[in-house]
Coordinates of C-alpha atoms in Angstrom, one line a residue:
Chain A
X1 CA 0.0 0.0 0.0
X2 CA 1.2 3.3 -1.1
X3 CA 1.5 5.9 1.4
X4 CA 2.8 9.8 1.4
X5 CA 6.0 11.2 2.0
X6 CA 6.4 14.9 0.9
X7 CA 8.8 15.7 -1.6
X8 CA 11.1 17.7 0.5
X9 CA 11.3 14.7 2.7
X10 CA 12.0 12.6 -0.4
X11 CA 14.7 15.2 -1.4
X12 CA 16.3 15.3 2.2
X13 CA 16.4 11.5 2.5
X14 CA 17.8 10.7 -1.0
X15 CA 20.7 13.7 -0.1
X16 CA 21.3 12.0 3.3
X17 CA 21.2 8.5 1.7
X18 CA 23.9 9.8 -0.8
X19 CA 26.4 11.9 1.7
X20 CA 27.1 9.1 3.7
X21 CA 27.6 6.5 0.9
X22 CA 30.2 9.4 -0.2
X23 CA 31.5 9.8 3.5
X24 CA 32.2 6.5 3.4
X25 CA 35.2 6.4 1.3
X26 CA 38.8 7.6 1.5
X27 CA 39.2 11.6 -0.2
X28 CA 40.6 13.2 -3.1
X29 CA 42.2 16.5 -4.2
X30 CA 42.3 18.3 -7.2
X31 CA 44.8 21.5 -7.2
X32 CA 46.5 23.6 -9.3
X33 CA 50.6 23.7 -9.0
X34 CA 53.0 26.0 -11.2
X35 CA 52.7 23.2 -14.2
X36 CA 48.9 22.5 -14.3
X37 CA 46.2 20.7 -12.1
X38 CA 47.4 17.9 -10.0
X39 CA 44.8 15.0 -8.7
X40 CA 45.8 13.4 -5.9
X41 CA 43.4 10.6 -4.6
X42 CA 43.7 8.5 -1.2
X43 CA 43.3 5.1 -3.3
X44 CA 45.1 1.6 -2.6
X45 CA 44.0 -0.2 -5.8
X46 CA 46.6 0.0 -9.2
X47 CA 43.9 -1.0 -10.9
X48 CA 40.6 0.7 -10.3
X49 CA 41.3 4.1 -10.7
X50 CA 39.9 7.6 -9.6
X51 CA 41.5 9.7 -11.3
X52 CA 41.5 9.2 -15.4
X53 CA 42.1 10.7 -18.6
X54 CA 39.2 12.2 -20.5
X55 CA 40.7 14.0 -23.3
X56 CA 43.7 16.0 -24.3
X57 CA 43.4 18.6 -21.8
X58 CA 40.4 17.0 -19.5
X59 CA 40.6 14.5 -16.3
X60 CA 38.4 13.2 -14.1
X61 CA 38.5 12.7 -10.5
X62 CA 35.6 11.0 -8.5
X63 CA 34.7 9.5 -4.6
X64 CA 31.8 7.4 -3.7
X65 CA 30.7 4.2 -5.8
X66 CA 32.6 2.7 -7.8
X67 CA 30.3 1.0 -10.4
X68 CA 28.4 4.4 -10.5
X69 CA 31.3 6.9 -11.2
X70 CA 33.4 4.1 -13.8
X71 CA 29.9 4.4 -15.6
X72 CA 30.2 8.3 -15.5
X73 CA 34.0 8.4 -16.9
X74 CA 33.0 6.0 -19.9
X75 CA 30.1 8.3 -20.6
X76 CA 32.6 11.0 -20.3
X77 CA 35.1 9.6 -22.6
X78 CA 32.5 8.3 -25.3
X79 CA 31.0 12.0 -25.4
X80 CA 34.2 13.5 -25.7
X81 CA 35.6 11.2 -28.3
X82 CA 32.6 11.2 -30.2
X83 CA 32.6 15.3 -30.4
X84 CA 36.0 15.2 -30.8
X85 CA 36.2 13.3 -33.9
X86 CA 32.3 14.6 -35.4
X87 CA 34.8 18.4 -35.0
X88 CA 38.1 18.5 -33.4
X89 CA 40.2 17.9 -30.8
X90 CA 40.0 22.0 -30.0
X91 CA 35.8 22.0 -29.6
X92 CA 35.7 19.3 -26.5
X93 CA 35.4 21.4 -23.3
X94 CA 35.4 20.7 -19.6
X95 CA 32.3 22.7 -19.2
X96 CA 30.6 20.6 -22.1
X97 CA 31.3 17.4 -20.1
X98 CA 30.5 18.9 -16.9
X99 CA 27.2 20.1 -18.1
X100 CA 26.4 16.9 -19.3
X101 CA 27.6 15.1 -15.9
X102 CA 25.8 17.8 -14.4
X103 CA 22.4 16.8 -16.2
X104 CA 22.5 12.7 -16.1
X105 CA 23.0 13.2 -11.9
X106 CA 20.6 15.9 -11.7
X107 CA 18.0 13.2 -13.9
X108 CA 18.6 10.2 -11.4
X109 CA 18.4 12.2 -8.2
X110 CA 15.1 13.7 -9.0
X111 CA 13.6 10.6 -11.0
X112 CA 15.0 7.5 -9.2
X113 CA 14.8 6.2 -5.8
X114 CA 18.1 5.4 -5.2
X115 CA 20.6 8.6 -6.0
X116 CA 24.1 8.0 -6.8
X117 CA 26.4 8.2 -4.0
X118 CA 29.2 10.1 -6.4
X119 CA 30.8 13.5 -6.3
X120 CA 33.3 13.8 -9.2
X121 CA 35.6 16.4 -11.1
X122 CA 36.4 17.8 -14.4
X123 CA 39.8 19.8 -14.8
X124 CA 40.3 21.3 -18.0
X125 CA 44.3 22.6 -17.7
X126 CA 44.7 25.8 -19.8
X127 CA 47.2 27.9 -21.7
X128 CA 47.6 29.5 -18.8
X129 CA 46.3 29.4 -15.2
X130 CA 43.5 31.6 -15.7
X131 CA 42.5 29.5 -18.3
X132 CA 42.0 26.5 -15.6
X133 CA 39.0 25.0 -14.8
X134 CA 38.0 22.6 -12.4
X135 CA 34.4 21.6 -11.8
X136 CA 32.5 19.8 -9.1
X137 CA 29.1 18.1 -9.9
X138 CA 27.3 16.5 -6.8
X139 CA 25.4 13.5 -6.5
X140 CA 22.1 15.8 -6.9
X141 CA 23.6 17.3 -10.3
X142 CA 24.8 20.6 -8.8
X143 CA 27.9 22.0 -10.4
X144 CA 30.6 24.6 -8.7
X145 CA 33.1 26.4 -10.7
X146 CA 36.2 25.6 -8.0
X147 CA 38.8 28.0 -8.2
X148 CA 42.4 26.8 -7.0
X149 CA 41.8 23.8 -5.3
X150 CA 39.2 21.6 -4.1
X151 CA 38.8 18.3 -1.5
X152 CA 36.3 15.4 -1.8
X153 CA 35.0 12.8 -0.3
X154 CA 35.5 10.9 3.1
X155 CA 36.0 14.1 5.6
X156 CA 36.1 16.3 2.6
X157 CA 35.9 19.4 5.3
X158 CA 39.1 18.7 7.4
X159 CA 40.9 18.1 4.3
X160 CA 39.9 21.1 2.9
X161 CA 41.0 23.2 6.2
X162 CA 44.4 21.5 6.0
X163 CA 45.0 22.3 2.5
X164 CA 43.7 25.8 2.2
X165 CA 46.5 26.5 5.0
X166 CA 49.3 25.2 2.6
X167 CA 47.5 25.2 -0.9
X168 CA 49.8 27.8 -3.3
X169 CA 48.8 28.3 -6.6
X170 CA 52.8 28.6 -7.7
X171 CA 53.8 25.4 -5.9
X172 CA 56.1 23.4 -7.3
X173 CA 54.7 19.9 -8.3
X174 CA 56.5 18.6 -5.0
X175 CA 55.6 21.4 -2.9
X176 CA 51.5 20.4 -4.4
X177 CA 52.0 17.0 -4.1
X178 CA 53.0 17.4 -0.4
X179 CA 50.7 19.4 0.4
X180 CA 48.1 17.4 -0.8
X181 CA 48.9 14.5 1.0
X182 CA 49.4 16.5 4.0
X183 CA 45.7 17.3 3.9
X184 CA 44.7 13.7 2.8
X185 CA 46.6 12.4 6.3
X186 CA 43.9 14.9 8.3
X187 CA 41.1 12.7 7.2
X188 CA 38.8 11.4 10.3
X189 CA 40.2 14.2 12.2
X190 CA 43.4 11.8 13.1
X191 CA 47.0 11.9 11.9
X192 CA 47.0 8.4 9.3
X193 CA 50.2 7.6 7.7
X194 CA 49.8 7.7 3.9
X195 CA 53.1 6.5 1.9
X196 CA 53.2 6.7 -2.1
X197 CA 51.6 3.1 -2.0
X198 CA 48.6 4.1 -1.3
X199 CA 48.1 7.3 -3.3
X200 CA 46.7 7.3 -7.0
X201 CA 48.4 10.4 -8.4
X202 CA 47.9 12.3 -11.9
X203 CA 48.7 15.5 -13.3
X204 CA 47.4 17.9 -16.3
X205 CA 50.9 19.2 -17.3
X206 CA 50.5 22.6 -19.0
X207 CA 53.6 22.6 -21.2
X208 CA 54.8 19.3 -21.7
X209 CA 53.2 17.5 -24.0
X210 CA 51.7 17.9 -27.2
X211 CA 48.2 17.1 -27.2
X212 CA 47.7 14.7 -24.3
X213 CA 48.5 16.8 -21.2
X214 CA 47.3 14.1 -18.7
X215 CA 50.0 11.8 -17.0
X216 CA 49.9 9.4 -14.2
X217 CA 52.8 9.7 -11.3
X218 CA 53.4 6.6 -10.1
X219 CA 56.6 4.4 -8.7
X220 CA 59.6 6.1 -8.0
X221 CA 58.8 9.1 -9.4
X222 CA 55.8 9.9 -6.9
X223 CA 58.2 8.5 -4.0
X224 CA 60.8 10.9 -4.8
X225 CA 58.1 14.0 -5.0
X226 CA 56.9 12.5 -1.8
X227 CA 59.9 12.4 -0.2
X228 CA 62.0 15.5 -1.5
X229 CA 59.3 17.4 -1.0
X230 CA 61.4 20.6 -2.6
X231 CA 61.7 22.3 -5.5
X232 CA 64.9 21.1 -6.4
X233 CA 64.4 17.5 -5.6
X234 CA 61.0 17.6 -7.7
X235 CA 62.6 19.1 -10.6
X236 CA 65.1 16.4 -11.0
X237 CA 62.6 13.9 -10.7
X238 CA 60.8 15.2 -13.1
X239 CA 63.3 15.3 -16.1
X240 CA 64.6 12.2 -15.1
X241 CA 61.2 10.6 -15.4
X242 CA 60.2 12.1 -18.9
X243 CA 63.3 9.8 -20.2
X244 CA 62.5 6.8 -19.2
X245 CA 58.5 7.2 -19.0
X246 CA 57.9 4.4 -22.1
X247 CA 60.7 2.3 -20.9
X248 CA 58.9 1.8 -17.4
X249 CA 56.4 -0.4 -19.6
X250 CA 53.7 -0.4 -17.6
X251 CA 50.0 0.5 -18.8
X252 CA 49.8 3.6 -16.6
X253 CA 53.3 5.1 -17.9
X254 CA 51.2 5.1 -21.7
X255 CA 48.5 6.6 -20.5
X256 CA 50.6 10.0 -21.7
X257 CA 50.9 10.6 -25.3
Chain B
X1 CA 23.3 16.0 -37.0
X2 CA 22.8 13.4 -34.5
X3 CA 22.3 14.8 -30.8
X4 CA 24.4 12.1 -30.2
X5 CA 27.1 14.4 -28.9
X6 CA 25.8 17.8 -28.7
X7 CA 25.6 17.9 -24.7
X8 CA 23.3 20.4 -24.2
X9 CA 20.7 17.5 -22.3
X10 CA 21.3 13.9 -20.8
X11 CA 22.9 11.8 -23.5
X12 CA 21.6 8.9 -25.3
X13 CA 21.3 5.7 -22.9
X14 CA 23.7 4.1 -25.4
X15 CA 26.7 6.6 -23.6
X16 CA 25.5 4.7 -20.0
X17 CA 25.9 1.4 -21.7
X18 CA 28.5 -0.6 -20.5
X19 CA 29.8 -3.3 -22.9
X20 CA 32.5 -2.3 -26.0
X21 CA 35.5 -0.4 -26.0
X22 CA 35.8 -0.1 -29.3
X23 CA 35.0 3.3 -30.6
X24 CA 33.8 2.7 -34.5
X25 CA 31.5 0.1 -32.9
X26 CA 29.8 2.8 -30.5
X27 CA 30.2 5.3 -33.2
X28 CA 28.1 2.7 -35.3
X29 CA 25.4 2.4 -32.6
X30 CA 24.9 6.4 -32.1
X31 CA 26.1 7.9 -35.0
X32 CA 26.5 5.7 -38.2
X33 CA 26.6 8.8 -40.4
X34 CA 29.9 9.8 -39.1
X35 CA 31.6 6.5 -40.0
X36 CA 33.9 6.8 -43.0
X37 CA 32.7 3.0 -44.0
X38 CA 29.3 1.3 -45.1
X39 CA 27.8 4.5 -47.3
X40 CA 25.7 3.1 -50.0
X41 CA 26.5 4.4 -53.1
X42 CA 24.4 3.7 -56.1
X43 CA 24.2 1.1 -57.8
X44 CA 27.1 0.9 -60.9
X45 CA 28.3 4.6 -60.1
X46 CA 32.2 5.0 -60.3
X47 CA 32.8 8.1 -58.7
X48 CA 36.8 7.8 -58.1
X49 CA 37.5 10.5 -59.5
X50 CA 36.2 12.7 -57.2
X51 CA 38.8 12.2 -54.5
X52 CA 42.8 12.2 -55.2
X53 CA 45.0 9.1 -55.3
X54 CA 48.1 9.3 -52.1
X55 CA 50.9 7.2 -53.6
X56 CA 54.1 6.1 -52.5
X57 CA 55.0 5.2 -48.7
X58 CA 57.6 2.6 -47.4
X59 CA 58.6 1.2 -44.4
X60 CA 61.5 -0.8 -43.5
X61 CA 62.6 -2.2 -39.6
X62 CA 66.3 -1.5 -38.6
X63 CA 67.4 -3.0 -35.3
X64 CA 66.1 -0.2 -32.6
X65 CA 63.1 -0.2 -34.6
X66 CA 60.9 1.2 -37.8
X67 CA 60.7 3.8 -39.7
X68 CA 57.9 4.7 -42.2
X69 CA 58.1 7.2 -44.6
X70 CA 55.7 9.1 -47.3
X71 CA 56.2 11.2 -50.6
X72 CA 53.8 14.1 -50.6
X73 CA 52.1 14.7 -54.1
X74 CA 48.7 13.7 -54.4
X75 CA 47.0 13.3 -58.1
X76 CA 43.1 13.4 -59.5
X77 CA 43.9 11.9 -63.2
X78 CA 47.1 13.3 -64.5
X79 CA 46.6 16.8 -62.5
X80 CA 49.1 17.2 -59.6
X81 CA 46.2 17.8 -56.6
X82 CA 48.4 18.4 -53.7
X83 CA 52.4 18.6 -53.6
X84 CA 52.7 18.7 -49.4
X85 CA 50.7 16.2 -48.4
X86 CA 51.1 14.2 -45.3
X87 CA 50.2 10.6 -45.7
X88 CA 51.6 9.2 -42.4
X89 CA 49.1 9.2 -39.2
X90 CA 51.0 8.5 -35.9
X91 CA 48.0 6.7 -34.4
X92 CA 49.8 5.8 -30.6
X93 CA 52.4 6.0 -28.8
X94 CA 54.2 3.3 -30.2
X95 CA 52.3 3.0 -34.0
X96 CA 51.9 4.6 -37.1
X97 CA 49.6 3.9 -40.5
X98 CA 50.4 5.4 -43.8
X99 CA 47.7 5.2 -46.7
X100 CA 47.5 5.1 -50.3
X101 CA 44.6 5.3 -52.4
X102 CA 41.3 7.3 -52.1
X103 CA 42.7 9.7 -50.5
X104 CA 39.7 11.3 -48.8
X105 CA 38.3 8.2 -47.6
X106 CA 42.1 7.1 -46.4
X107 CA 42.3 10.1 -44.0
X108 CA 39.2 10.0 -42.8
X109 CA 40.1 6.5 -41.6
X110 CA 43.5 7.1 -40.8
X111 CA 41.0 9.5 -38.1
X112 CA 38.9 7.0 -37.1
X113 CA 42.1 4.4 -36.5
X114 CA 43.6 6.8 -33.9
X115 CA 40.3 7.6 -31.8
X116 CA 40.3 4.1 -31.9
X117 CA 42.8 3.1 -30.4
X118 CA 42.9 6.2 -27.9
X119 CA 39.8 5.2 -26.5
X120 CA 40.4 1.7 -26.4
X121 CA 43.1 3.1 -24.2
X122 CA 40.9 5.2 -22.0
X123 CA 38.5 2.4 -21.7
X124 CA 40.8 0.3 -20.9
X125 CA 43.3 1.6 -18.9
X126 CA 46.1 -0.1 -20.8
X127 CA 46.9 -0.1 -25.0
X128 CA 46.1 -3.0 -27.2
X129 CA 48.9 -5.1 -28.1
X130 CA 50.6 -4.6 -31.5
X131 CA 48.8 -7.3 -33.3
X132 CA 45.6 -6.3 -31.4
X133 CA 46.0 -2.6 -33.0
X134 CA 46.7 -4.7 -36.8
X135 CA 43.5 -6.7 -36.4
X136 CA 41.2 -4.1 -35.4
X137 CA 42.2 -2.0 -38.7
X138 CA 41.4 -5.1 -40.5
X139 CA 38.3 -5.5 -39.0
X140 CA 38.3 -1.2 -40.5
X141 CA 39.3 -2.0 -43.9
X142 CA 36.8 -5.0 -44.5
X143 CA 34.2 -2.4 -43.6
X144 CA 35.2 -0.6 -46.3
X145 CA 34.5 -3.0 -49.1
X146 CA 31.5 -1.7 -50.5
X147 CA 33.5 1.6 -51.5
X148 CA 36.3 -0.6 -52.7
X149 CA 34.3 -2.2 -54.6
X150 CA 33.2 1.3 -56.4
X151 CA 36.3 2.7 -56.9
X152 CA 37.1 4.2 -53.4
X153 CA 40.4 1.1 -52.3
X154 CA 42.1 2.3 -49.3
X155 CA 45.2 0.3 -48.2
X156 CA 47.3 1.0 -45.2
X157 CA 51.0 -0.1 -44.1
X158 CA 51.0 -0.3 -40.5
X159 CA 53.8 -0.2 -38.5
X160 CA 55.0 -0.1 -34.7
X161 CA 57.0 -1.0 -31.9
X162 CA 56.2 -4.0 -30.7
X163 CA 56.9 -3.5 -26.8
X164 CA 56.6 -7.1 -26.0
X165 CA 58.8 -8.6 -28.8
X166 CA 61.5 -5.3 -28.8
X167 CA 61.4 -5.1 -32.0
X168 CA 59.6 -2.9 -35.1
X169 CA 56.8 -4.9 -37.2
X170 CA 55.3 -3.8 -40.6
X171 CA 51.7 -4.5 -41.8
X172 CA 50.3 -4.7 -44.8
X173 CA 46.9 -5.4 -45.8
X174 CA 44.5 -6.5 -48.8
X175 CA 41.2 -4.1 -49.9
X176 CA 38.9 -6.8 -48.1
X177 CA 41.0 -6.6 -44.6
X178 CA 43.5 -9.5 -45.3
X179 CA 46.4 -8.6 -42.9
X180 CA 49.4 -9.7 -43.5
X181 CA 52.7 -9.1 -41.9
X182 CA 55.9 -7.9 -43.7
X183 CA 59.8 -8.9 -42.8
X184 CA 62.4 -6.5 -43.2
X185 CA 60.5 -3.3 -45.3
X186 CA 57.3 -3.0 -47.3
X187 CA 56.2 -0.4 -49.7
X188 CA 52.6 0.2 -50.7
X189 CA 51.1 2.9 -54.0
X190 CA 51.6 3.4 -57.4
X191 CA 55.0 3.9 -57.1
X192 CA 55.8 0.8 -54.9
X193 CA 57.2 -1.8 -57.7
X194 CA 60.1 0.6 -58.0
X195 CA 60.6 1.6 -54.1
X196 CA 60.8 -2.4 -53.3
X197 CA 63.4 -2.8 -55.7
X198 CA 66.0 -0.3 -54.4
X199 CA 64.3 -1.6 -50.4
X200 CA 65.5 -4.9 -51.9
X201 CA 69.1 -4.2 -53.2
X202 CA 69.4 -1.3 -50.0
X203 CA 68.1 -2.9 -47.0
X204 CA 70.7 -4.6 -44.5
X205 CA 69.4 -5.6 -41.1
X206 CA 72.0 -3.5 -39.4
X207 CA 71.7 -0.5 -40.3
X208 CA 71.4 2.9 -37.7
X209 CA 68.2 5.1 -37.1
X210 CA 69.5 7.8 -40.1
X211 CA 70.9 5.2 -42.8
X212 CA 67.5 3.5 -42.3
X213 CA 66.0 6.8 -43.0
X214 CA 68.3 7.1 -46.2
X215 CA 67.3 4.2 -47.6
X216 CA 64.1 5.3 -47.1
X217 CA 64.8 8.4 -49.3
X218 CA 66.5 6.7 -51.9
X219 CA 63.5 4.3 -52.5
X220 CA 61.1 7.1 -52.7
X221 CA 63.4 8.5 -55.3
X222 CA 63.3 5.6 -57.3
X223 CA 59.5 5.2 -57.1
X224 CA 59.5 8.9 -57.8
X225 CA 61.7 8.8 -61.0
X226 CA 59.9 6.0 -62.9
X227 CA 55.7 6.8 -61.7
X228 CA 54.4 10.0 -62.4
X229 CA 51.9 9.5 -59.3
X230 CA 54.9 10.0 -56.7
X231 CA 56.7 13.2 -55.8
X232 CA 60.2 13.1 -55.0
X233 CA 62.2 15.5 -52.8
X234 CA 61.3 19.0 -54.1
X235 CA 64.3 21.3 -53.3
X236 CA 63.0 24.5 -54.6
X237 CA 59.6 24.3 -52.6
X238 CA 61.6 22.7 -50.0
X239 CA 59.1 20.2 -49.8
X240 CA 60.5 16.8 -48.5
X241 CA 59.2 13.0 -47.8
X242 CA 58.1 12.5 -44.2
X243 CA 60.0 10.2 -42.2
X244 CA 58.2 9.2 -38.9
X245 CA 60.6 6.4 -36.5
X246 CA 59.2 4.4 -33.9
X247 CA 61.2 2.6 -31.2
X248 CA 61.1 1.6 -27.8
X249 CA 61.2 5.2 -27.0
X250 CA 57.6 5.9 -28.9
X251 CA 57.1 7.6 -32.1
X252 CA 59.0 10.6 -33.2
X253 CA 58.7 12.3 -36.6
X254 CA 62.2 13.5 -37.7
X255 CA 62.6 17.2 -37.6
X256 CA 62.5 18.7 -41.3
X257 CA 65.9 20.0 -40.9
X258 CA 67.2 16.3 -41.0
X259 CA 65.1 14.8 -43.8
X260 CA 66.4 18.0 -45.7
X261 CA 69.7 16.8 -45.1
X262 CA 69.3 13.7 -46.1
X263 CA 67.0 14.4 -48.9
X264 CA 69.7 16.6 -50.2
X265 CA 72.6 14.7 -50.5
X266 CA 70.7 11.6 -52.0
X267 CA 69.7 14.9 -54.9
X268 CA 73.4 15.5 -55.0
X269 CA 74.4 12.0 -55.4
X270 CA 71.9 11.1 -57.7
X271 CA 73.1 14.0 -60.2
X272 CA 76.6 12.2 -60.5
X273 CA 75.3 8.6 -60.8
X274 CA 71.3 8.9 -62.1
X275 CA 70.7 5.2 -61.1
X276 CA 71.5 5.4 -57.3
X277 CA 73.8 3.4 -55.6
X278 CA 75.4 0.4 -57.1
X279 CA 75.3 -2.9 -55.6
X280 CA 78.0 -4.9 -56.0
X281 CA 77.3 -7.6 -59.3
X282 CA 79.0 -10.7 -57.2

């Protein structure tokens, strides 16, 4: 027998229902660094990522359910491939794909009883930082233009405490990277250790690369970020990395173009 | 066009879809009328003419790798229709395609190849393996044998690094998708009877990155001397093949600057001794 809830009810339990499936999980961080946007994503698995490659200049970062945001990022790269190739490579935007994100989560919030327990990114890296963009769409379909830096997921407010107190627009990609883990450690208002093991790390380089600007940090790379911390020890890291990036072999170290 | 992709409202449940990676399939599914392949033309039309012919492109492996190179002239009949064209498509990392034929309908799929794969890639989270990347352009070129059938042939030379086996492989393939794989170099286009030859009497399995890239030259000058289809180095436009190498360290197109070099002295040597090099007779 059907009986009456009110829709603001409705609406209030669904948003409930979907912030703590999202509290649930382990948090991420999108921020920009002197190069471009770095994603940095509290994530064990080598496998099942968080953070991916949409197109040239577009990633995507997500928290919550798994089945539901790996559904998201292959609608994501479909659309984007799709209008891609129907005009160019220049005409696929990060608003585009947010705007569409933005409508499919709004749609199953409103229209299904069970929301999706996501909250997700879209960084578009520039020609220059003003030119970034980095967009949040919410489980009910609500989208923020994020300027500088943003924190997800688990306890997505003490993260985002701790790294507005070290976050630096001009950072090197060490000085980023550290603070961004610094801030991941303050989840569930406790100190955790978090070593390069656990951490899923990607970056939108600005410069480097031709057309694909998105790159995964992984192995000793990210451990030497992690550990030297400092501009210098970052720097070398990084050119020493660009050589031998398609020797490593792995899948991860293609990702690049 | 389709609203397939326009993103101004929720996409077409096909996007949500889980199932293929492959993107000419999903392209088929939502879009059709964006696929190079499977037009219907009518019945008994021949209507070749209406795109160019790309001609010449060889490819030969040398011990770091491959390298794959391209004249640039494109013709319609006996007209010259383009004299810089660019006929190689780096379609990864570590591969490459070159096409001769319908030259319209070779680009476009030369396109559609590298989206391919790209996605696949992005779907994935890891590449497809060499042969993996040959097959699925068969699969591409079978698609296309309606149009071959009218006029429009496409063929491709594919070539790459093969990451697992350390070595560069060549590819060539048949207008209804027969694959088949090439030792040593390969040359495809009007002009490719006369490039194999000097590939044959040239080609020497130790040979460095830039003599691997000469003999490159040297063939496309051969194909371009004796078919009026190929265009060989043009020093006064400064207009020179393409030479794209692929080893272990990914694809790299060599700089203009070099190819000129090389380009030039093979002109310079070929004005004392019109025939090229000579191999010895025993």
């Amino acid at each position: 027998m059907p009986f009456y809830v009110s829709p603001e009810q409705s609406m209030k339990d669904k948003a409930d229902y979907a912030r703590k499936g999202i509290a649930r999980g382990r948090s991420a961080v999108v921020l920009q660094y002197d190069g471009g946007i770095l994603f940095v994503a509290d994530n064990i698995s080598r496998t099942l990522h968080k953070i991916s490659e949409l197109y040239d200049r577009i990633a995507f970062a997500a928290v919550g359910r798994y089945n539901e945001f790996e559904n998201l990022r292959q609608m994501g790269v479909r659309m984007a491939d799709v209008r891609g190739y129907a005009y160019d490579r220049s005409d696929v935007s990060g608003r585009v794909l947010a705007n569409v994100y933005a409508q499919t989560l709004g749609t199953v919030f409103s229209e299904s009883n069970k929301p999706w327990e996501v909250e997700i990114v879209v960084a578009e890296v520039g020609e220059d930082p003003a030119d970034d963009q980095i967009y949040r769409i919410t489980f009910d379909g609500s989208v923020v233009d994020e300027q500088g830096f943003l924190a997800m997921g688990g306890s997505a407010e003490q993260v985002t405490t701790a790294l507005k107190d070290r976050f630096d627009s001009d950072a090197s990609l060490g000085d980023a990277l550290n603070a961004a883990v610094h801030a991941l450690r303050q989840e569930n208002g406790e100190e955790r250790t978090l070593d390069s093991s656990g951490l899923e790390v990607a970056v939108l380089e600005r410069a480097r690369r031709e057309h694909r600007k998105f790159r995964r940090i992984t192995g000793d790379r990210l451990s030497a970020l992690i550990d030297g911390g400092g501009a210098g020890a970052a720097e070398s890291a990084a050119s020493d990395s660009a050589g031998t990036q398609s020797g490593s072999g792995s899948a991860d170290g293609q990702n690049g173009s | 066009m389709s609203e397939a992709f326009d993103g101004g409202g929720q996409l077409p449940a096909a996007f949500m879809n889980p199932g293929t990676s492959s993107f000419s399939e999903f392209l088929g599914a939502v879009a059709p009328d964006l696929l190079p392949t499977g037009r219907d033309l009518p019945q008994g039309a021949t209507a070749s003419h209406l795109t160019p012919e790309a001609t010449t492109i060889v490819a030969l492996t040398f011990p770091d790798g491959v390298v794959l190179a391209g004249d640039r002239r494109a013709t319609s009949g006996n007209v010259i229709a383009n004299r810089d064209m660019d006929k190689l498509y780096r379609t990864d990392e570590f591969s490459a395609m070159a096409i001769a034929g319908a030259a319209g309908i070779g680009i476009e799929l030369a396109k559609l190849f590298q989206v391919e794969l790209e996605h696949y890639e992005k779907m994935e989270g890891r590449s497809l393996s060499l042969v993996g990347k040959a097959n699925r352009l068969a699969t591409m070129i079978r698609g296309n044998l309606p149009m071959a059938l009218q006029g429009f042939v496409v063929l491709p030379l594919l070539v790459g690094y093969d990451q697992d086996r350390g070595q560069g492989r060549i590819f060539s393939y048949d207008p209804v998708g027969g694959r088949y794989e090439e030792h040593d170099f390969h040359s495809i286009g009007s002009g490719s009877v006369y490039a194999r030859g000097a590939l044959k009497k040239l080609f020497a399995t130790d040979l460095g990155e830039e003599d691997a890239a000469v003999v490159a030259i040297q063939a496309l000058y051969d194909a371009a001397d004796d078919d009026s289809a190929t265009g060989g180095p043009d020093l006064h436009r400064r207009i020179y093949p393409l030479v794209d190498v692929i080893t272990s360290e990914g694809h790299r197109r060599m700089s203009e600057e070099d190819v000129a070099r090389l380009a030039t002295a093979v002109v310079e040597e070929r004005a004392e001794r019109p025939d090229g090099p000579r191999a010895p007779l025993r």
